[in-house]
mmCIF file of C-alpha atoms and ligand atoms in Angstrom:
data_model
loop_
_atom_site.group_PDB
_atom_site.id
_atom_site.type_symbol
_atom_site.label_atom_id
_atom_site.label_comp_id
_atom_site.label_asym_id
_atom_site.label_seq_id
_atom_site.Cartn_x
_atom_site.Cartn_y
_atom_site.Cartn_z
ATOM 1 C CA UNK A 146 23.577 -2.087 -2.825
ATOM 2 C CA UNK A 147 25.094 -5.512 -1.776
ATOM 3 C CA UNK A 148 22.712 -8.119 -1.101
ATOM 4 C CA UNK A 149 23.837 -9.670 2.481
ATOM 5 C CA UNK A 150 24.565 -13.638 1.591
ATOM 6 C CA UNK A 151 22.239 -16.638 3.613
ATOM 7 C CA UNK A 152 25.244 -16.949 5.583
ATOM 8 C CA UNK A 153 25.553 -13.083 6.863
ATOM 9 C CA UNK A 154 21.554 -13.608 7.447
ATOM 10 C CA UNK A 155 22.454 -16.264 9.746
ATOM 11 C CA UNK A 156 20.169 -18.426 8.142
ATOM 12 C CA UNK A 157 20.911 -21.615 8.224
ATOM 13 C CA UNK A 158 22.690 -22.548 4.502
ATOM 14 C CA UNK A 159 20.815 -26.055 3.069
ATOM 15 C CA UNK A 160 22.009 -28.813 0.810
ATOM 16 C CA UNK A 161 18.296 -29.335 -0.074
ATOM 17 C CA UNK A 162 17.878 -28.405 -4.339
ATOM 18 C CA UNK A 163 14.629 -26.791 -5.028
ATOM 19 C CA UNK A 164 12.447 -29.025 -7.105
ATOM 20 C CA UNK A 165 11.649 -26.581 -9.497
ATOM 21 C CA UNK A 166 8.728 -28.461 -11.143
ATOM 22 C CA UNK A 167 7.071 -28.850 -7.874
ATOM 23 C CA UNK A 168 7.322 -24.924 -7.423
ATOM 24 C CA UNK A 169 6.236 -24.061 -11.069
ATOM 25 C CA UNK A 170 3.030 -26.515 -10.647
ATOM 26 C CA UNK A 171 2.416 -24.855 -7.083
ATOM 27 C CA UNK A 172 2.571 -21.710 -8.753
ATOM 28 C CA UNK A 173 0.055 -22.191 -11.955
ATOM 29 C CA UNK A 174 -2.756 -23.803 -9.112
ATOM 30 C CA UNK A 175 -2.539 -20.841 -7.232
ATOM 31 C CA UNK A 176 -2.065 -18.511 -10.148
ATOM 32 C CA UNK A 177 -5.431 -20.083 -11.487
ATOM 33 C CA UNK A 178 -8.011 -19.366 -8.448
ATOM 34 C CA UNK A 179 -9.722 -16.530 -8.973
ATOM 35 C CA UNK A 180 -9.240 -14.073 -6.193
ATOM 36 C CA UNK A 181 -9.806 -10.351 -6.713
ATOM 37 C CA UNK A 182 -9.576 -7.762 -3.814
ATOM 38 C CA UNK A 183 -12.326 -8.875 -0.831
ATOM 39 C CA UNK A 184 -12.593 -12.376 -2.428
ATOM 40 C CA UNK A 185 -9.692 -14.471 -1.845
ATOM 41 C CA UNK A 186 -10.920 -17.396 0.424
ATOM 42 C CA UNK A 187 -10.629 -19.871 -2.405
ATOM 43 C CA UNK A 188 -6.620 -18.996 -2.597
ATOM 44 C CA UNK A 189 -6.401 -19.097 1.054
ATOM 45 C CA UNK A 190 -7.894 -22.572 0.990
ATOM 46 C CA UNK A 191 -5.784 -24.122 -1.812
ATOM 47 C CA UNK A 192 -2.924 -22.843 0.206
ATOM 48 C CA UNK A 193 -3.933 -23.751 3.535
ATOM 49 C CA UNK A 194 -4.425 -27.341 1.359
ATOM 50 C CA UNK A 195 -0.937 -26.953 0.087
ATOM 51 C CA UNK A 196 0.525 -26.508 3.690
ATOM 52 C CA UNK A 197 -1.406 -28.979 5.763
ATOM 53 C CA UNK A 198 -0.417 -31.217 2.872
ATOM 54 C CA UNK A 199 3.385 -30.493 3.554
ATOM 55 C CA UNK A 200 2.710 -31.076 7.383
ATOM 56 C CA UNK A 201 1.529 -28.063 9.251
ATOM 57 C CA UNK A 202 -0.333 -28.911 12.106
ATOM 58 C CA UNK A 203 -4.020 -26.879 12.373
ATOM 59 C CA UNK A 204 -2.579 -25.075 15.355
ATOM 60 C CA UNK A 205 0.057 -23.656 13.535
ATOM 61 C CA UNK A 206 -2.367 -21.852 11.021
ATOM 62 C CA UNK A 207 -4.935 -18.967 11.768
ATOM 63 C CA UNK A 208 -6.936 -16.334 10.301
ATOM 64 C CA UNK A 209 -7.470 -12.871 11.727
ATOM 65 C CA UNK A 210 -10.727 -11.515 10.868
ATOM 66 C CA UNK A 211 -8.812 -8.318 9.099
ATOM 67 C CA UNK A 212 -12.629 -8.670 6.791
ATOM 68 C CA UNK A 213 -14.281 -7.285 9.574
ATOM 69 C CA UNK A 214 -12.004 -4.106 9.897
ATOM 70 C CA UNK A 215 -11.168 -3.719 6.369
ATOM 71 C CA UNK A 216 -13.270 -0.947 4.281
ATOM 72 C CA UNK A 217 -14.638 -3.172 2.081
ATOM 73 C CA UNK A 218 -16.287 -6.898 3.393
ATOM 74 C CA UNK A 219 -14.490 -9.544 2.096
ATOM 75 C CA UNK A 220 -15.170 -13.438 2.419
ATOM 76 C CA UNK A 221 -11.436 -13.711 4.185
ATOM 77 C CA UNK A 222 -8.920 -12.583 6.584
ATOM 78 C CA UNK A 223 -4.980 -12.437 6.711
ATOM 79 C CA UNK A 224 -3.901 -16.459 6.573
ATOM 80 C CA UNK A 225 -1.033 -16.406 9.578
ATOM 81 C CA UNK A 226 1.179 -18.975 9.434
ATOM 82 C CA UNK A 227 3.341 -20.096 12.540
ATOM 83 C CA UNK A 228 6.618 -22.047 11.940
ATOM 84 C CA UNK A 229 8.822 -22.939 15.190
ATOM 85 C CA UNK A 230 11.914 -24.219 12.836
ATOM 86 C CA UNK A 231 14.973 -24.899 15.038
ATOM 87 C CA UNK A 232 14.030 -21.948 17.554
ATOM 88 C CA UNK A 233 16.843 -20.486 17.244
ATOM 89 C CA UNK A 234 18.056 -17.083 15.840
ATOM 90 C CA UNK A 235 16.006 -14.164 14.384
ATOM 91 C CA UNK A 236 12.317 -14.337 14.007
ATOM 92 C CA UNK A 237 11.798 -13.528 10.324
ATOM 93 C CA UNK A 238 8.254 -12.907 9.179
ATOM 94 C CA UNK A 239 7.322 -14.007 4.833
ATOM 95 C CA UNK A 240 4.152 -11.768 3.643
ATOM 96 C CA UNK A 241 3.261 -11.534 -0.065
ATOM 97 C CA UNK A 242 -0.327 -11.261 -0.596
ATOM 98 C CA UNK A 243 -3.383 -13.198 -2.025
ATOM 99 C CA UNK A 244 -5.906 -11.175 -3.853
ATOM 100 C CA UNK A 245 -5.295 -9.687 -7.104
ATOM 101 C CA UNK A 246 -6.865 -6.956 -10.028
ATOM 102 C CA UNK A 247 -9.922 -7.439 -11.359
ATOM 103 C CA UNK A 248 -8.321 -8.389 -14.779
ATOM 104 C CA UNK A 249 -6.600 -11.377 -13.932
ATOM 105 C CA UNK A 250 -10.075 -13.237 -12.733
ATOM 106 C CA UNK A 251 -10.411 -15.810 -14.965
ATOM 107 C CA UNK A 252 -6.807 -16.624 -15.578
ATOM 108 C CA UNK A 253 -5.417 -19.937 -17.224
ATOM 109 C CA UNK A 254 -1.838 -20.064 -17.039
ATOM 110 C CA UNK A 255 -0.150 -21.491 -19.122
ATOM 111 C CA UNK A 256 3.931 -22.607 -19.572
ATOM 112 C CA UNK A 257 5.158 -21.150 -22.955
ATOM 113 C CA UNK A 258 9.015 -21.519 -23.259
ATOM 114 C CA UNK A 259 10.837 -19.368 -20.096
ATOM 115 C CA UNK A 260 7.585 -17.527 -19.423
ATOM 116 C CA UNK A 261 4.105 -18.052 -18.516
ATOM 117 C CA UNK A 262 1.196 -16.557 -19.588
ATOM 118 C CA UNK A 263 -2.828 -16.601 -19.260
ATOM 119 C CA UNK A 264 -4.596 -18.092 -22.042
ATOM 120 C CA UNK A 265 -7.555 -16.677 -21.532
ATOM 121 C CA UNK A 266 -8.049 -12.592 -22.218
ATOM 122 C CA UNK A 267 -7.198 -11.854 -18.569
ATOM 123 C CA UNK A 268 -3.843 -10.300 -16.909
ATOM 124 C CA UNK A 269 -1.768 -13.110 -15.448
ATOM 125 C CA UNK A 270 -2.221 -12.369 -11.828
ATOM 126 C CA UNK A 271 1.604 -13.490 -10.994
ATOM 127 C CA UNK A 272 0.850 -10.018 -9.215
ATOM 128 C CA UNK A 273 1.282 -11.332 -6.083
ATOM 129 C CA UNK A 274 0.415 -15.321 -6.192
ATOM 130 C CA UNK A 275 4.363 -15.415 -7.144
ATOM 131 C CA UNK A 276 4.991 -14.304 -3.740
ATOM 132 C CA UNK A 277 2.720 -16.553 -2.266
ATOM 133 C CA UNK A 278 4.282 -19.706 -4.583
ATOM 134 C CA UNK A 279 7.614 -18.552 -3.494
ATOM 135 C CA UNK A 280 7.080 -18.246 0.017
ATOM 136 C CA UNK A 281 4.549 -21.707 -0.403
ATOM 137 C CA UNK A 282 7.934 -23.704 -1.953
ATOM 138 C CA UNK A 283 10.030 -22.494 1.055
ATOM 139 C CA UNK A 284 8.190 -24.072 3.422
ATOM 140 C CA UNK A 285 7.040 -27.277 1.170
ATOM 141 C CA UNK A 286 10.331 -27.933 0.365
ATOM 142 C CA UNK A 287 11.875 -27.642 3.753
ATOM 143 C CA UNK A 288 8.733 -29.431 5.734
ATOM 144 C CA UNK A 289 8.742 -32.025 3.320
ATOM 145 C CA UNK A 290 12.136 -33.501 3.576
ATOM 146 C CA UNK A 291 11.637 -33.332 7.377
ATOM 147 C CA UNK A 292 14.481 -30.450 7.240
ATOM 148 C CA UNK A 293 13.029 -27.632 10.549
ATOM 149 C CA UNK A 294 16.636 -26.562 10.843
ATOM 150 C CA UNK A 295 15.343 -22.826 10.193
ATOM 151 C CA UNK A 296 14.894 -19.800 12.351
ATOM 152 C CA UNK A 297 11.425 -18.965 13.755
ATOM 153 C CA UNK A 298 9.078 -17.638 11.184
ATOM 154 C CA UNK A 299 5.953 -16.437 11.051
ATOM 155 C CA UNK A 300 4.149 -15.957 7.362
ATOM 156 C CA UNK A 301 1.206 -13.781 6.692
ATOM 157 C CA UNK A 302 -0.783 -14.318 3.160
ATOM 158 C CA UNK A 303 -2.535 -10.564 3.356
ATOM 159 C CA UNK A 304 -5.825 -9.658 1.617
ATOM 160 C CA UNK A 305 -7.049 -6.623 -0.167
ATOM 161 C CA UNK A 306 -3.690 -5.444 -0.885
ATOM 162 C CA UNK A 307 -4.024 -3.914 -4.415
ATOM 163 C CA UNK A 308 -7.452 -1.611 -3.312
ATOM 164 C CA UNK A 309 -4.587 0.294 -0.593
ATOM 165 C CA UNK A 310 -2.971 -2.075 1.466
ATOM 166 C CA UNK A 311 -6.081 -3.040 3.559
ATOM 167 C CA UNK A 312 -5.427 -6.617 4.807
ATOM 168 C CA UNK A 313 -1.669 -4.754 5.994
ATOM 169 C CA UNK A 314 -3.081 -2.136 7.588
ATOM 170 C CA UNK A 315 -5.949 -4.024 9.725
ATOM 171 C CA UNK A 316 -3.378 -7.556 10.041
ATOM 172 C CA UNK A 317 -3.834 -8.511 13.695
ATOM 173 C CA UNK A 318 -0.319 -7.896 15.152
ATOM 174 C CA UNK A 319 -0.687 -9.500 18.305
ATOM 175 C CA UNK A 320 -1.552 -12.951 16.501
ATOM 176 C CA UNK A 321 1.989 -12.488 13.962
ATOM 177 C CA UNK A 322 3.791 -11.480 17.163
ATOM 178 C CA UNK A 323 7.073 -10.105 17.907
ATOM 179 C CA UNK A 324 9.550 -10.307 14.840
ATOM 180 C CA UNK A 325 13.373 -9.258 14.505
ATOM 181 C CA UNK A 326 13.405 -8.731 10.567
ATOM 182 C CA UNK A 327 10.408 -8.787 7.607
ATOM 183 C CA UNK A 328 10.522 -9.806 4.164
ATOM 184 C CA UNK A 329 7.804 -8.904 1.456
ATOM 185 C CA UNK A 330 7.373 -10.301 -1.623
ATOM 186 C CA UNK A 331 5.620 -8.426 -4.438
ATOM 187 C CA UNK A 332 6.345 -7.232 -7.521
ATOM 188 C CA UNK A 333 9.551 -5.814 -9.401
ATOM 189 C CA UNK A 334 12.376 -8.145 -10.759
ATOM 190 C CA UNK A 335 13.832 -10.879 -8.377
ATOM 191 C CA UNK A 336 16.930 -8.619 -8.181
ATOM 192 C CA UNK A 337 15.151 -5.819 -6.630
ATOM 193 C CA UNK A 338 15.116 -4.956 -2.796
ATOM 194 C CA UNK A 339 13.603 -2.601 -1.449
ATOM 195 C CA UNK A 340 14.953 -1.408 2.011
ATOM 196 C CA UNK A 341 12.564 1.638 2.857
ATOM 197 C CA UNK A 342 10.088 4.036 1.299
ATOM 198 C CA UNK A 343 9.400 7.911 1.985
ATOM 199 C CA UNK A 344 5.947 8.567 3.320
ATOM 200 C CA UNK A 345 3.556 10.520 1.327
ATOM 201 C CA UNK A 346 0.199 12.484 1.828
ATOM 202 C CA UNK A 347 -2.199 13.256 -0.703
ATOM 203 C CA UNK A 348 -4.618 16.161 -0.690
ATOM 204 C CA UNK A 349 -7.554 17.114 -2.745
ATOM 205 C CA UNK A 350 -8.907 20.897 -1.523
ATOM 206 C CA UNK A 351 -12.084 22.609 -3.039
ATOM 207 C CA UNK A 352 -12.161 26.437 -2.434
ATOM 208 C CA UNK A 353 -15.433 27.844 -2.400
ATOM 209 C CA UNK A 354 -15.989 31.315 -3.144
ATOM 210 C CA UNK A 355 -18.781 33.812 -3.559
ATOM 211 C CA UNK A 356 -19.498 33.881 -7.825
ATOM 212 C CA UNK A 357 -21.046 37.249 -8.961
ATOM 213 C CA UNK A 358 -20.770 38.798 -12.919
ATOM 214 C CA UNK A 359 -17.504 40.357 -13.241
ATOM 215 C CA UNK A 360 -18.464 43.201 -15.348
ATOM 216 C CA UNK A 361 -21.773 44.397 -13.832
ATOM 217 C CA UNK A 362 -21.472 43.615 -9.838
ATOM 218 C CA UNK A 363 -17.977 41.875 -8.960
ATOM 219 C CA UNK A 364 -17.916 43.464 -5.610
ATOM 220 C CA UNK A 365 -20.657 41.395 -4.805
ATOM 221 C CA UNK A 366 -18.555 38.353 -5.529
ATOM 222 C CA UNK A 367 -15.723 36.721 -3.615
ATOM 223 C CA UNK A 368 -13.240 34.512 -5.917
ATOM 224 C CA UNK A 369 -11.815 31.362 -5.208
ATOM 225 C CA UNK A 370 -8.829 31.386 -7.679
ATOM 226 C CA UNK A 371 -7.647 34.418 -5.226
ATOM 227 C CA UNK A 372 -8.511 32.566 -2.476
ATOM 228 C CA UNK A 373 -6.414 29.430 -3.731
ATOM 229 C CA UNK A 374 -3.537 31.486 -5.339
ATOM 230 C CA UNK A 375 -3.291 33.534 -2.013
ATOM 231 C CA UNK A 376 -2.922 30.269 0.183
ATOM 232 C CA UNK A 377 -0.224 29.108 -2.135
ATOM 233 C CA UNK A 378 1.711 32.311 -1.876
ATOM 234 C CA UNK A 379 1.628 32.257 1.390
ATOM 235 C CA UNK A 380 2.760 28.701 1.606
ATOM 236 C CA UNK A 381 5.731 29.383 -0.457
ATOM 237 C CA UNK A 382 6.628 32.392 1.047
ATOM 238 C CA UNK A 383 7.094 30.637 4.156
ATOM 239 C CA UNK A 384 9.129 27.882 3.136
ATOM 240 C CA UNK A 385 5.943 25.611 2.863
ATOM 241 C CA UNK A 386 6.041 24.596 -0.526
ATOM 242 C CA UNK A 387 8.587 22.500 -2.785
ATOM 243 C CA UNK A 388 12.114 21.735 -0.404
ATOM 244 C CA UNK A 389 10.271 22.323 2.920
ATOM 245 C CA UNK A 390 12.764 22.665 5.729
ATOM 246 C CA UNK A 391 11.661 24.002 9.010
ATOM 247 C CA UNK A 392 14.290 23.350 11.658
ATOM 248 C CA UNK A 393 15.829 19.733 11.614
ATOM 249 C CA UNK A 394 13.316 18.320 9.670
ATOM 250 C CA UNK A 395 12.647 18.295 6.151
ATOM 251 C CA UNK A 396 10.116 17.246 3.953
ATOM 252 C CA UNK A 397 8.344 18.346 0.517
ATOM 253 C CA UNK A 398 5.039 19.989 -0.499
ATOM 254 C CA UNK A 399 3.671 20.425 -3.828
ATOM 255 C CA UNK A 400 0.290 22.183 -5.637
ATOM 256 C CA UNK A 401 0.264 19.491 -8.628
ATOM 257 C CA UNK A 402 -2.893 20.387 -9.719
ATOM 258 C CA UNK A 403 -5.136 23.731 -9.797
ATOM 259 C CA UNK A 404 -8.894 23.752 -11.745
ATOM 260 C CA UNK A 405 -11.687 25.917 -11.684
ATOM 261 C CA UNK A 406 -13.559 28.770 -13.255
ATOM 262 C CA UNK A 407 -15.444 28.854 -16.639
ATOM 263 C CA UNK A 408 -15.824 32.670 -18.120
ATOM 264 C CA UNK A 409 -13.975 35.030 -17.803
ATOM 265 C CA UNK A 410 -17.261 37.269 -17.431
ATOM 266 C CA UNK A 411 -18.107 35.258 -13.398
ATOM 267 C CA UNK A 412 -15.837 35.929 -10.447
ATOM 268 C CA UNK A 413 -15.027 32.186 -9.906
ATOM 269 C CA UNK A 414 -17.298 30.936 -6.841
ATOM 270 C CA UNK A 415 -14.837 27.258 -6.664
ATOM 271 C CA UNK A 416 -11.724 25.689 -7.603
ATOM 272 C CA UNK A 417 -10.201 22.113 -6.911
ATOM 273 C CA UNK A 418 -6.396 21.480 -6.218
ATOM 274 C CA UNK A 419 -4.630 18.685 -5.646
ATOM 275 C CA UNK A 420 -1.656 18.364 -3.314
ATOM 276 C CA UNK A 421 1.203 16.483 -1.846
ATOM 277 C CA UNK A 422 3.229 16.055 1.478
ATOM 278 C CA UNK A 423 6.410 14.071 1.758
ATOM 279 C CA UNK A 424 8.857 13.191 4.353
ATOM 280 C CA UNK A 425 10.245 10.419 6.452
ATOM 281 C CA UNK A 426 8.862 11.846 9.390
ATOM 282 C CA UNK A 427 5.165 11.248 10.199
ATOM 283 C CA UNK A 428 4.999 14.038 12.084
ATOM 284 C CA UNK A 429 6.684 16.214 9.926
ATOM 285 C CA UNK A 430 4.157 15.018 7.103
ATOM 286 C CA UNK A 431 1.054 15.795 9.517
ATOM 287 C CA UNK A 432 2.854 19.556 10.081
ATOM 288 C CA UNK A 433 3.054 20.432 6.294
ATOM 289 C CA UNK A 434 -0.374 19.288 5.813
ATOM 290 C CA UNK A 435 -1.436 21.640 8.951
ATOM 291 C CA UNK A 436 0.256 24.306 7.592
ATOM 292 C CA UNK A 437 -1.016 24.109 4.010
ATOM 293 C CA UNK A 438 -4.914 23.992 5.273
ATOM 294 C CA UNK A 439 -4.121 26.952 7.747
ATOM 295 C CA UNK A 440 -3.005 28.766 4.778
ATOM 296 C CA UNK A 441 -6.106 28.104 2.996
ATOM 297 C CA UNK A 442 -8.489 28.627 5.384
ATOM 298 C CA UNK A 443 -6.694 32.354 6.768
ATOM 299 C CA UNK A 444 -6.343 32.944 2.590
ATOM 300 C CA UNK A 445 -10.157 31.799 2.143
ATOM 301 C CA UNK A 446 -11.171 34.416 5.415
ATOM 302 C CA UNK A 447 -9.665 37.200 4.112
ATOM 303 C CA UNK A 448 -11.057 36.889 1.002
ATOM 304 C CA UNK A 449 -14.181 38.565 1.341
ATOM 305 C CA UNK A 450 -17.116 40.390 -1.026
ATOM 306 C CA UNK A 451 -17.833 44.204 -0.313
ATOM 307 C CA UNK A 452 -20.287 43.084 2.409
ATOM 308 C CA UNK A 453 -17.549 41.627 4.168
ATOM 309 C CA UNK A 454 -19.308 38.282 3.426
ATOM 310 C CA UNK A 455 -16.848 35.168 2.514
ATOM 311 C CA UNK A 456 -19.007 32.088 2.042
ATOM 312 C CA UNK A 457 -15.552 29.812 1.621
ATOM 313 C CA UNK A 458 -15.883 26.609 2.640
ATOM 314 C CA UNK A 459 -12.184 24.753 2.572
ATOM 315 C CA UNK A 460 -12.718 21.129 2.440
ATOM 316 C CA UNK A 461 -9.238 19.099 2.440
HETATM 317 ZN ZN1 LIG B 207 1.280 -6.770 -5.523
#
């Protein structure tokens, strides 16, 4: 894949030379707050710091309360950023975000050579403050040679990415506003873009059966495993399973994982699978996982013990 040049971007092409010391030291300060998932206020200070130091009026900056919505409380919301530039052209919108693992509390980086590293017994955590350095030297540099000849942008720092994406999921849309084009940075080598990504579900199913002794009564038992290997059957009978394509769309299903029973002496009374849905189409995603817990629940029902009885509860 070609990577379009500034100039194809139609963004504005500068004489200004990034001061790479300034954006190394900008990235160690940020690089050393600690700032795990639900925690990052201290990093969202420094950089508000960093960018009413460069010029940013107070207006220009908010928070959006994405702690409140998020799953777990955290002491800080998604730091929005609003940057007029020259008002002209595409609205572009930066986002890298702020919080990192657990590990890389307590780093101290350090410059060794090319690289840098933490010397302390921690992870780095360039994971993603080298986003939010990069995006931080943009601006700096621009705002402080008094150079606004940019499109419109809007930045979001994001919390609570690494425990699923949580400060992204509850960001406050209305206060980043309309935007033509979006730019993340996070992770991978500086060569690396990443233009789209399928969608995935993941399922974990428990089958519950009726257990009974095999050898003396197993009529009075109703398994599981043929509960769960019925369902899958069925699934892949039907063109539910592995290359899934049902009309014009398409998709993919999978049964990764299958575990249950322990003699072979009990009729098995519950078994745990795990399982996937993939396609580019949300709703094609939310029919394959329809159609894989109507298989279990019809396999589950018919599944019965010689009373008729079938005490299977599907969870998925
Ligand atoms: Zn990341």
């Amino acid at each position: 894949m070609t990577v379009p040049s500034a100039a194809e971007c139609n963004l504005p092409m500068t004489n200004n030379e990034v001061n790479t010391d300034n954006a190394l030291d900008r990235y160690l300060t940020i690089t050393a707050i600690p700032g795990r998932s639900g925690d990052e206020a201290a990093v969202a200070a420094k950089i508000v710091e960093i960018l009413r130091e460069a010029g940013v009026p107070d207006s220009q900056i908010e928070f959006d309360g994405a702690e409140t919505r998020t799953r777990l409380d955290g002491n800080c919301g998604n730091l929005i950023v609003s940057l007029p530039g020259n008002g002209k052209g595409s609205r572009t919108l930066l986002s890298a975000h702020m919080d990192t693992v657990p590990i890389c509390v307590g780093s101290q980086p350090v410059v060794q050579g090319d690289e840098v590293h933490s010397s302390a017994p921690t992870g780095l955590g360039a994971d993603d403050r080298a986003g939010c350095g990069a995006i931080l030297t943009a601006i700096v540099e621009r705002l402080k040679q008094g150079d606004e000849n940019f499109p419109p942008a809007v930045i979001s720092f994001l919390v609570q990415e690494e425990i699923g994406l949580e400060g992204a999921r509850n960001l406050d849309i209305a206060k980043v506003g309309q935007v033509d084009r979006a730019f993340n940075f996070d992770g991978g080598t500086v060569e690396k873009l990443t233009i789209g990504a399928i969608g995935g579900e993941r399922m974990a199913i428990t089958v519950t059966g009726i257990p009974a002794h095999a050898g003396v009564a197993p009529q009075e038992g109703a398994s599981a495993i043929v509960m769960a290997s019925r369902a899958i059957v069925d699934l892949d009978a039907r063109g539910w399973l592995g290359k899934v394509q049902q009309g014009d769309q398409a998709g993919t299903s999978n049964v990764g994982v299958f575990q249950g029973g322990e003699a072979t002496n009990v009729i098995t009374p519950e078994v745990n699978l795990r399982a996937e849905a993939r396609s580019h189409s949300a709703e094609m995603r939310t029919r394959i996982v329809s159609e894989i817990r109507q298989a279990f629940e019809r396999a589950a029902a018919e599944v019965t013990n010689h009373k008729g009885a079938a005490l299977s509860l599907i969870h998925i």
